[in-house]
Coordinates of C-alpha atoms in Angstrom, one line a residue:
Chain A
X25 CA 10.7 34.1 -9.5
X26 CA 10.1 31.4 -6.9
X27 CA 10.0 28.0 -8.5
X28 CA 9.5 24.5 -6.9
X29 CA 9.6 21.4 -9.0
X30 CA 8.8 18.0 -7.6
X31 CA 9.9 14.7 -9.1
X32 CA 10.0 11.0 -8.3
X33 CA 6.3 10.1 -8.5
X34 CA 5.6 6.7 -10.1
X35 CA 3.4 3.6 -10.2
X36 CA 4.3 1.4 -7.2
X37 CA 3.0 -1.9 -5.8
X38 CA 1.6 -1.9 -2.3
X39 CA 4.4 -2.3 0.3
X40 CA 6.8 -0.6 -2.0
X41 CA 8.9 2.6 -1.5
X42 CA 9.6 5.8 -3.3
X43 CA 11.7 8.9 -2.7
X44 CA 10.1 12.2 -3.8
X45 CA 12.3 15.2 -4.5
X46 CA 11.6 18.9 -4.7
X47 CA 14.1 21.4 -6.1
X48 CA 13.7 25.1 -5.3
X49 CA 15.0 28.1 -7.2
X50 CA 14.5 31.9 -7.3
X51 CA 14.7 32.2 -3.5
X52 CA 17.0 31.5 -0.6
X53 CA 16.0 27.9 0.0
X54 CA 17.9 27.4 3.2
X55 CA 16.0 30.3 4.8
X56 CA 12.6 28.7 4.3
X57 CA 10.6 26.1 6.2
X58 CA 9.2 23.5 3.8
X59 CA 6.3 21.1 3.7
X60 CA 4.7 18.3 1.8
X61 CA 1.0 18.3 1.1
X62 CA -0.9 15.6 -0.9
X63 CA -4.2 15.4 -2.7
X64 CA -5.9 12.1 -3.5
X65 CA -7.7 11.9 -6.9
X66 CA -10.9 14.0 -6.6
X67 CA -10.3 14.7 -2.9
X68 CA -9.2 17.6 -0.8
X69 CA -5.8 18.7 0.4
X70 CA -4.1 16.8 3.2
X71 CA -1.0 18.0 5.0
X72 CA 1.7 15.4 5.2
X73 CA 4.9 16.7 6.8
X74 CA 6.9 19.8 7.8
X75 CA 10.6 20.5 8.2
X76 CA 12.3 23.6 9.6
X77 CA 14.9 25.6 7.6
X78 CA 17.8 23.8 9.3
X79 CA 16.1 20.4 9.3
X80 CA 16.2 20.3 13.1
X81 CA 12.5 20.3 13.6
X82 CA 10.1 17.9 11.9
X83 CA 6.3 17.4 12.2
X84 CA 4.3 14.6 10.6
X85 CA 0.7 13.9 10.1
X86 CA -0.5 10.9 12.2
X87 CA -1.5 9.1 9.0
X88 CA 2.1 8.9 7.8
X89 CA 4.1 8.7 11.0
X90 CA 6.6 5.8 10.9
X91 CA 6.3 5.4 7.1
X92 CA 7.2 8.8 5.6
X93 CA 10.4 10.7 6.3
X94 CA 10.9 14.3 5.3
X95 CA 14.5 15.6 4.9
X96 CA 16.3 18.4 3.1
X97 CA 19.7 19.3 1.6
X98 CA 20.1 23.0 1.7
X99 CA 23.4 22.8 -0.3
X100 CA 21.3 21.3 -3.2
X101 CA 18.2 23.5 -2.6
X102 CA 16.3 20.2 -2.3
X103 CA 13.5 18.8 -0.2
X104 CA 12.8 15.1 0.0
X105 CA 10.1 12.7 1.1
X106 CA 11.0 9.0 1.6
X107 CA 7.8 7.0 1.6
X108 CA 7.8 3.4 2.7
X109 CA 5.2 0.6 3.1
X110 CA 3.0 2.3 0.5
X111 CA -0.7 1.7 0.6
X112 CA -3.5 2.2 -1.9
X113 CA -4.7 5.2 0.1
X114 CA -1.3 6.9 -0.4
X115 CA -2.2 7.4 -4.1
X116 CA -2.2 11.1 -4.6
X117 CA -0.5 14.1 -6.1
X118 CA 2.2 15.2 -3.7
X119 CA 3.0 18.9 -3.6
X120 CA 6.0 20.6 -1.9
X121 CA 5.4 24.1 -0.6
X122 CA 7.1 26.8 1.4
X123 CA 5.8 27.2 4.9
X124 CA 5.9 30.8 6.3
X125 CA 5.3 31.4 10.0
X126 CA 2.6 33.7 11.4
X127 CA 1.7 34.9 14.9
X128 CA 3.8 33.3 17.6
X129 CA 5.7 31.2 15.0
X130 CA 3.8 28.0 15.7
X131 CA 1.4 28.5 12.7
X132 CA 2.3 28.5 9.1
X133 CA 0.8 29.3 5.7
X134 CA 1.9 27.8 2.4
X135 CA 2.9 30.6 0.0
X136 CA 4.6 28.9 -2.9
X137 CA 3.6 25.5 -4.4
X138 CA 5.1 23.2 -7.0
X139 CA 3.1 21.6 -9.7
X140 CA 3.1 18.3 -7.9
X141 CA 4.2 14.7 -8.7
X142 CA 1.7 11.8 -8.9
X143 CA 2.2 8.7 -6.8
X144 CA 0.0 5.7 -7.7
X145 CA -0.1 2.6 -5.5
X146 CA -1.6 -0.3 -7.3
X147 CA -0.9 -4.0 -7.8
Chain B
X9 CA -8.4 15.2 15.6
X10 CA -9.0 18.8 14.8
X11 CA -11.4 19.6 12.0
X12 CA -12.3 22.6 9.9
X13 CA -15.8 22.7 8.4
X14 CA -16.6 24.3 5.1
X15 CA -19.8 24.2 3.0
X16 CA -19.3 21.8 0.1
X17 CA -20.6 24.2 -2.4
X18 CA -21.5 27.9 -2.9
X19 CA -23.1 29.5 -5.9
X20 CA -23.0 33.1 -6.9
X21 CA -24.0 35.2 -9.9
X22 CA -21.3 37.2 -11.8
X23 CA -20.7 40.5 -10.2
X24 CA -22.2 39.5 -6.9
X25 CA -20.5 38.8 -3.6
X26 CA -19.5 35.3 -2.6
X27 CA -18.9 34.3 1.0
X28 CA -17.3 31.0 2.1
X29 CA -17.1 30.1 5.7
X30 CA -14.8 27.9 7.7
X31 CA -15.5 26.9 11.3
X32 CA -13.4 25.2 13.9
X33 CA -13.3 25.0 17.7
X34 CA -10.0 26.8 18.0
X35 CA -10.1 29.2 15.2
X36 CA -10.6 32.1 17.6
X37 CA -7.1 31.4 18.9
X38 CA -5.5 30.6 15.6
X39 CA -4.7 32.3 12.3
X40 CA -6.2 30.9 9.1
X41 CA -5.3 30.9 5.5
X42 CA -7.3 30.4 2.3
X43 CA -6.3 28.8 -1.0
X44 CA -8.0 28.5 -4.3
X45 CA -7.4 25.6 -6.7
X46 CA -8.6 25.4 -10.3
X47 CA -8.9 22.0 -12.0
X48 CA -5.6 20.5 -12.9
X49 CA -3.6 23.3 -11.1
X50 CA -1.7 23.7 -7.9
X51 CA -3.4 25.6 -5.0
X52 CA -2.8 29.3 -4.8
X53 CA -2.6 31.3 -1.5
X54 CA -5.2 34.1 -1.5
X55 CA -5.4 35.0 2.2
X56 CA -3.1 34.5 5.2
X57 CA -3.2 35.5 8.8
X58 CA -7.0 35.7 8.6
X59 CA -7.1 39.0 6.6
X60 CA -3.9 39.6 4.7
X61 CA -3.7 39.3 0.9
X62 CA -0.4 38.2 -0.8
X63 CA 0.9 40.4 -3.5
X64 CA -0.7 39.7 -6.9
X65 CA -4.1 38.7 -5.4
X66 CA -6.9 40.9 -6.5
X67 CA -8.4 43.3 -4.0
X68 CA -11.8 41.6 -4.5
X69 CA -10.6 38.8 -2.2
X70 CA -10.8 39.6 1.5
X71 CA -10.8 37.6 4.7
X72 CA -12.3 38.1 8.1
X73 CA -12.6 36.4 11.5
X74 CA -15.2 36.3 14.1
X75 CA -15.2 33.9 17.0
X76 CA -14.6 30.4 15.8
X77 CA -15.4 31.2 12.1
X78 CA -13.3 32.7 9.4
X79 CA -14.8 33.9 6.2
X80 CA -13.5 34.4 2.7
X81 CA -15.4 37.1 0.7
X82 CA -15.1 37.6 -3.0
X83 CA -16.6 40.9 -4.1
X84 CA -17.7 41.4 -7.7
X85 CA -17.1 37.7 -8.4
X86 CA -15.9 36.9 -11.8
X87 CA -16.2 33.8 -13.9
X88 CA -12.4 33.2 -13.4
X89 CA -13.0 32.9 -9.7
X90 CA -14.8 29.6 -10.1
X91 CA -12.6 27.1 -8.2
X92 CA -12.3 25.0 -5.1
X93 CA -11.5 27.0 -2.0
X94 CA -9.8 25.5 1.1
X95 CA -9.2 27.1 4.5
X96 CA -6.2 26.0 6.6
X97 CA -5.0 26.4 10.2
X98 CA -2.5 24.8 12.6
X99 CA -3.2 22.9 15.8
X100 CA -0.6 21.1 18.0
X101 CA 2.1 21.1 15.3
X102 CA -0.3 19.8 12.7
X103 CA -1.6 21.6 9.7
X104 CA -5.3 21.1 9.0
X105 CA -7.3 21.8 5.9
X106 CA -11.0 22.3 5.6
X107 CA -12.8 19.9 3.3
X108 CA -13.0 22.4 0.5
X109 CA -15.8 24.5 -1.0
X110 CA -16.6 24.4 -4.7
X111 CA -17.5 27.9 -5.9
X112 CA -19.7 28.0 -8.9
X113 CA -20.2 31.3 -10.8
X114 CA -23.5 31.1 -12.8

């Protein structure tokens, strides 16, 4: 069955950096678009970043542009999120999820999700 | 920025029908998805492309679209359906989630 497992979450000081990882199994990872979505404690879901199956197309939320970088290594069935210049408002559970296209291919839904990894930004 | 609006809370009695709405200026031109999330768990896709149900999702979950509003309907609501529900759509290469609706079954 499809499985996604995130790792790399930690307690980090403001201004610090982290690299989150997500390993996929049970499906052809290189054939799937992927995304990161986060959820601050007690808050709703916030989309963060998207990457195409080849890695050639990337979209980012305005709130993270210039600080977060999504990437993938299809040979390792892995998705990454490099997060720099961390702020208190980046504190959240970060989920990786598959992104499946609908319609004209410019819209996506998120079918499979990992359990998430917690990033806490605090001094 | 684009916004999707959901009611913060909906209450329903067991066995009755629950409806959760999601409105957005461009929903008439976009497909929407719905996710449920129980406390301490990851979100689960329950509806995609406005009306389609993934395999494994009970038939009591259905979706519809009219104008700039999409609706999630849960027929014969069960206690296990108590959760937070989020709608989601795309606009200009950006995914947007609604603020979420807490469904209470009482």
